[in-house]
């Protein structure tokens, strides 16, 4: 087993996106989106998740993503998310968690613990905290947040942030946690700013990367794509600024079609040597 650049632990799902531009079901879930973003920049990406027999594993393996950590559960359905996006950028979210409803930390392959980065993409905060217990001692564990979960569980999200070595959050999520009081985390933060790009903040160091202008069709998963792309480049030794610039560009291109399948072959995404 090759040493991974990035191991991603979270949800793989069928995603139904209902937007002003249309309605489509695509492979998704935060772990899937993050893995697709990471695999664009590294051939050493693995994912940990539970799916049903209704999920096509070729969607992962054909992109070069290691699937040792994916457990296929007989007799159960893959998680299904429904996300409705309105023209004013507000969203409604519902989930049928299927086989992902019961967390099993034993599916994590021992070899994944040697990955350069381990990422917990957007998921239930209590699940993330359980994984943080399992991953205690690993020097590079990052977490991401989801607005709906932050609203429901702000204190759990705060705990999650405090235990991570790198935080991904959008401005609304960050503000919700900030309202709880002091959030002087030691960990750097990648602040996702949507159509305005992203910012990397660590103490007095601030790197701001604007996003290219695109026509958005489906914004679901863009933040997860950004996180995966950023971490894969950092694992390969690229600077924060370079990694964030290409991650923002990749995330921006991800919103130009439904789902993220086009990212794997989009020639507008630069290939790293």
Short mmCIF file of C-alpha atoms in Angstrom, two decimals:
data_model
loop_
_atom_site.label_atom_id
_atom_site.label_comp_id
_atom_site.label_asym_id
_atom_site.label_seq_id
_atom_site.Cartn_x
_atom_site.Cartn_y
_atom_site.Cartn_z
CA UNK A 1 0.00 0.00 0.00
CA UNK A 2 1.45 3.35 -1.05
CA UNK A 3 1.64 6.12 1.52
CA UNK A 4 -1.22 8.52 0.91
CA UNK A 5 -0.93 12.24 0.48
CA UNK A 6 -4.50 12.74 1.71
CA UNK A 7 -6.94 10.41 3.49
CA UNK A 8 -10.52 11.70 3.51
CA UNK A 9 -13.08 10.42 6.04
CA UNK A 10 -16.77 11.24 5.69
CA UNK A 11 -19.91 10.70 3.65
CA UNK A 12 -20.33 9.40 0.13
CA UNK A 13 -23.87 9.91 -1.10
CA UNK A 14 -26.29 10.40 -3.91
CA UNK A 15 -26.87 14.12 -4.09
CA UNK A 16 -30.09 15.59 -5.45
CA UNK A 17 -29.51 19.24 -6.27
CA UNK A 18 -32.54 21.44 -6.91
CA UNK A 19 -31.47 24.83 -8.24
CA UNK A 20 -32.89 27.67 -10.33
CA UNK A 21 -30.93 26.10 -13.21
CA UNK A 22 -32.54 22.66 -12.89
CA UNK A 23 -32.71 19.44 -10.88
CA UNK A 24 -30.25 16.54 -11.04
CA UNK A 25 -29.08 13.54 -9.00
CA UNK A 26 -25.28 13.06 -9.01
CA UNK A 27 -22.69 11.14 -7.00
CA UNK A 28 -21.73 13.32 -4.08
CA UNK A 29 -21.33 13.67 -0.36
CA UNK A 30 -18.54 15.74 1.17
CA UNK A 31 -15.99 12.91 1.16
CA UNK A 32 -16.64 12.28 -2.53
CA UNK A 33 -16.38 15.95 -3.47
CA UNK A 34 -13.17 16.37 -1.46
CA UNK A 35 -11.64 13.23 -2.95
CA UNK A 36 -12.42 14.34 -6.51
CA UNK A 37 -10.80 17.72 -5.81
CA UNK A 38 -7.74 16.09 -4.26
CA UNK A 39 -7.38 13.47 -6.99
CA UNK A 40 -7.00 16.22 -9.57
CA UNK A 41 -3.64 17.07 -7.97
CA UNK A 42 -2.44 13.77 -6.46
CA UNK A 43 -2.53 10.07 -7.31
CA UNK A 44 -2.24 9.20 -3.62
CA UNK A 45 -5.73 9.94 -2.30
CA UNK A 46 -7.83 7.54 -0.23
CA UNK A 47 -11.36 7.77 1.10
CA UNK A 48 -13.13 6.24 4.11
CA UNK A 49 -16.92 5.91 4.00
CA UNK A 50 -19.85 3.49 4.05
CA UNK A 51 -22.04 2.95 0.99
CA UNK A 52 -24.74 0.56 -0.17
CA UNK A 53 -24.64 -1.78 -3.16
CA UNK A 54 -26.44 0.94 -5.10
CA UNK A 55 -23.24 3.02 -5.33
CA UNK A 56 -20.90 2.43 -8.27
CA UNK A 57 -17.38 2.08 -6.86
CA UNK A 58 -15.95 2.68 -10.33
CA UNK A 59 -16.83 6.34 -9.83
CA UNK A 60 -13.95 6.42 -7.33
CA UNK A 61 -11.46 3.91 -8.69
CA UNK A 62 -11.52 5.26 -12.24
CA UNK A 63 -10.29 8.58 -10.82
CA UNK A 64 -7.34 6.85 -9.15
CA UNK A 65 -8.85 7.19 -5.65
CA UNK A 66 -7.92 4.39 -3.23
CA UNK A 67 -11.05 2.60 -1.96
CA UNK A 68 -9.57 0.33 0.71
CA UNK A 69 -11.43 2.38 3.32
CA UNK A 70 -14.84 2.21 1.63
CA UNK A 71 -17.15 -0.40 3.15
CA UNK A 72 -19.97 -1.65 0.95
CA UNK A 73 -22.92 -2.68 3.15
CA UNK A 74 -25.26 -5.37 1.84
CA UNK A 75 -28.97 -4.72 2.18
CA UNK A 76 -28.65 -0.99 2.82
CA UNK A 77 -28.94 2.17 0.78
CA UNK A 78 -26.26 4.76 0.20
CA UNK A 79 -26.80 8.06 1.98
CA UNK A 80 -28.98 10.49 0.00
CA UNK A 81 -28.86 14.28 0.38
CA UNK A 82 -31.36 16.74 -1.06
CA UNK A 83 -30.17 20.34 -1.32
CA UNK A 84 -32.44 23.08 -2.61
CA UNK A 85 -30.67 26.29 -3.64
CA UNK A 86 -32.69 29.48 -4.13
CA UNK A 87 -31.88 32.52 -6.24
CA UNK A 88 -31.13 34.58 -3.11
CA UNK A 89 -28.42 32.00 -2.23
CA UNK A 90 -30.39 30.56 0.70
CA UNK A 91 -30.50 26.77 0.94
CA UNK A 92 -32.62 23.98 2.37
CA UNK A 93 -31.11 20.62 3.27
CA UNK A 94 -32.49 17.17 4.08
CA UNK A 95 -30.83 13.79 4.44
CA UNK A 96 -31.66 10.11 4.37
CA UNK A 97 -28.50 8.77 5.94
CA UNK A 98 -28.97 5.11 5.02
CA UNK A 99 -25.93 2.98 5.86
CA UNK A 100 -24.01 6.10 6.95
CA UNK A 101 -26.37 6.64 9.88
CA UNK A 102 -24.30 4.36 12.12
CA UNK A 103 -20.68 5.44 12.52
CA UNK A 104 -18.05 2.68 12.38
CA UNK A 105 -14.51 3.83 13.05
CA UNK A 106 -13.15 0.31 12.48
CA UNK A 107 -13.40 0.83 8.71
CA UNK A 108 -10.33 3.10 8.82
CA UNK A 109 -7.40 1.13 7.36
CA UNK A 110 -4.30 1.19 9.56
CA UNK A 111 -2.23 2.28 6.57
CA UNK A 112 -4.27 5.48 6.22
CA UNK A 113 -2.89 6.72 9.55
CA UNK A 114 0.41 7.40 7.80
CA UNK A 115 -1.19 9.78 5.28
CA UNK A 116 0.45 13.20 5.19
CA UNK A 117 -2.94 14.86 5.74
CA UNK A 118 -6.19 13.42 7.09
CA UNK A 119 -9.29 15.43 6.29
CA UNK A 120 -12.73 15.35 7.91
CA UNK A 121 -14.98 17.08 5.36
CA UNK A 122 -18.40 18.48 6.20
CA UNK A 123 -20.24 15.94 8.37
CA UNK A 124 -22.22 15.73 11.58
CA UNK A 125 -20.09 17.41 14.29
CA UNK A 126 -20.49 14.48 16.69
CA UNK A 127 -19.16 12.16 13.99
CA UNK A 128 -16.20 14.48 13.42
CA UNK A 129 -15.44 14.59 17.14
CA UNK A 130 -15.48 10.79 17.31
CA UNK A 131 -13.04 10.63 14.42
CA UNK A 132 -10.83 13.24 16.11
CA UNK A 133 -10.59 10.88 19.10
CA UNK A 134 -9.49 8.06 16.81
CA UNK A 135 -7.00 10.28 15.00
CA UNK A 136 -5.48 11.81 18.15
CA UNK A 137 -1.75 12.19 17.70
CA UNK A 138 -1.78 12.63 13.94
CA UNK A 139 -0.09 15.99 13.24
CA UNK A 140 -2.24 17.10 10.29
CA UNK A 141 -5.98 16.57 10.76
CA UNK A 142 -8.21 19.17 9.12
CA UNK A 143 -11.95 19.72 9.52
CA UNK A 144 -14.64 21.40 7.45
CA UNK A 145 -18.04 22.71 8.51
CA UNK A 146 -21.53 22.88 7.02
CA UNK A 147 -23.83 25.79 7.77
CA UNK A 148 -26.85 23.65 8.66
CA UNK A 149 -24.84 21.59 11.15
CA UNK A 150 -23.18 24.67 12.66
CA UNK A 151 -26.60 26.23 13.30
CA UNK A 152 -27.85 23.02 14.92
CA UNK A 153 -24.69 22.29 16.94
CA UNK A 154 -22.58 25.44 17.39
CA UNK A 155 -20.83 24.25 20.56
CA UNK A 156 -19.90 20.89 19.03
CA UNK A 157 -18.58 22.75 16.00
CA UNK A 158 -16.51 24.96 18.30
CA UNK A 159 -15.01 21.87 19.94
CA UNK A 160 -14.28 20.41 16.51
CA UNK A 161 -12.48 23.58 15.45
CA UNK A 162 -10.40 23.65 18.63
CA UNK A 163 -9.06 20.14 18.03
CA UNK A 164 -8.10 20.51 14.38
CA UNK A 165 -4.75 21.48 12.89
CA UNK A 166 -6.46 23.27 9.98
CA UNK A 167 -10.01 24.63 9.71
CA UNK A 168 -12.14 25.16 6.62
CA UNK A 169 -15.26 27.32 7.10
CA UNK A 170 -17.33 29.87 5.23
CA UNK A 171 -17.98 33.34 6.60
CA UNK A 172 -21.43 32.51 8.02
CA UNK A 173 -20.18 29.40 9.81
CA UNK A 174 -17.21 31.26 11.24
CA UNK A 175 -19.46 34.09 12.48
CA UNK A 176 -21.85 31.67 14.22
CA UNK A 177 -18.98 30.12 16.17
CA UNK A 178 -17.44 33.55 16.82
CA UNK A 179 -20.66 34.66 18.53
CA UNK A 180 -20.07 31.99 21.18
CA UNK A 181 -17.14 34.04 22.40
CA UNK A 182 -13.38 33.94 22.00
CA UNK A 183 -12.30 31.78 19.06
CA UNK A 184 -8.57 32.45 19.12
CA UNK A 185 -7.68 29.07 17.64
CA UNK A 186 -4.05 28.15 17.13
CA UNK A 187 -4.92 26.42 13.87
CA UNK A 188 -4.88 28.29 10.56
CA UNK A 189 -8.23 28.88 8.87
CA UNK A 190 -9.14 28.68 5.20
CA UNK A 191 -12.11 31.02 4.98
CA UNK A 192 -14.31 30.08 2.03
CA UNK A 193 -15.88 33.17 0.46
CA UNK A 194 -17.89 31.70 -2.41
CA UNK A 195 -17.78 33.81 -5.57
CA UNK A 196 -15.23 36.07 -3.83
CA UNK A 197 -12.66 33.29 -3.50
CA UNK A 198 -10.96 32.30 -0.24
CA UNK A 199 -8.57 33.56 2.41
CA UNK A 200 -5.90 31.75 4.41
CA UNK A 201 -5.54 33.23 7.91
CA UNK A 202 -2.89 32.20 10.42
CA UNK A 203 -2.04 34.76 13.06
CA UNK A 204 -0.91 37.87 11.22
CA UNK A 205 -0.47 36.00 7.94
CA UNK A 206 -3.37 36.61 5.55
CA UNK A 207 -3.43 35.38 1.95
CA UNK A 208 -6.46 36.37 -0.12
CA UNK A 209 -7.21 34.66 -3.43
CA UNK A 210 -10.05 36.03 -5.60
CA UNK A 211 -12.17 33.63 -7.62
CA UNK A 212 -12.44 33.75 -11.41
CA UNK A 213 -15.78 34.89 -12.80
CA UNK A 214 -17.98 31.94 -13.78
CA UNK A 215 -21.67 31.30 -14.41
CA UNK A 216 -22.82 29.10 -11.51
CA UNK A 217 -25.09 26.15 -12.23
CA UNK A 218 -24.68 24.08 -9.05
CA UNK A 219 -22.58 25.28 -6.11
CA UNK A 220 -23.00 22.11 -4.03
CA UNK A 221 -19.67 20.66 -2.94
CA UNK A 222 -17.52 23.54 -4.15
CA UNK A 223 -16.08 24.13 -0.68
CA UNK A 224 -15.25 20.44 -0.34
CA UNK A 225 -13.55 20.43 -3.75
CA UNK A 226 -11.51 23.44 -2.60
CA UNK A 227 -10.41 21.67 0.59
CA UNK A 228 -9.38 18.49 -1.19
CA UNK A 229 -7.48 20.35 -3.90
CA UNK A 230 -5.69 22.53 -1.34
CA UNK A 231 -4.60 19.63 0.86
CA UNK A 232 -3.35 17.50 -2.03
CA UNK A 233 -1.10 20.31 -3.19
CA UNK A 234 0.17 21.07 0.30
CA UNK A 235 0.99 17.38 0.75
CA UNK A 236 3.14 17.61 -2.38
CA UNK A 237 5.06 20.57 -1.00
CA UNK A 238 3.45 23.48 -2.84
CA UNK A 239 3.19 26.81 -1.03
CA UNK A 240 0.00 27.93 0.68
CA UNK A 241 -0.49 30.67 -1.89
CA UNK A 242 -0.06 28.39 -4.91
CA UNK A 243 -2.22 25.66 -3.38
CA UNK A 244 -5.01 28.08 -2.49
CA UNK A 245 -4.93 29.79 -5.88
CA UNK A 246 -5.36 26.52 -7.78
CA UNK A 247 -7.88 25.21 -5.24
CA UNK A 248 -10.04 28.31 -5.69
CA UNK A 249 -9.83 27.97 -9.45
CA UNK A 250 -10.81 24.29 -9.28
CA UNK A 251 -13.71 24.98 -6.91
CA UNK A 252 -14.95 27.79 -9.16
CA UNK A 253 -14.95 25.50 -12.19
CA UNK A 254 -16.81 22.85 -10.20
CA UNK A 255 -19.92 25.05 -10.02
CA UNK A 256 -20.26 25.44 -13.79
CA UNK A 257 -22.08 22.09 -14.19
CA UNK A 258 -24.20 19.80 -12.01
CA UNK A 259 -22.10 17.51 -9.83
CA UNK A 260 -18.31 17.38 -9.97
CA UNK A 261 -17.64 14.67 -12.54
CA UNK A 262 -16.38 17.24 -15.04
CA UNK A 263 -13.55 18.28 -12.71
CA UNK A 264 -11.68 15.02 -13.33
CA UNK A 265 -11.10 15.91 -16.98
CA UNK A 266 -11.59 19.68 -17.17
CA UNK A 267 -8.55 20.99 -19.03
CA UNK A 268 -9.00 24.40 -17.42
CA UNK A 269 -7.72 22.87 -14.17
CA UNK A 270 -3.90 22.97 -14.33
CA UNK A 271 -2.02 19.71 -13.86
CA UNK A 272 0.89 19.83 -11.44
CA UNK A 273 4.17 18.10 -12.32
#
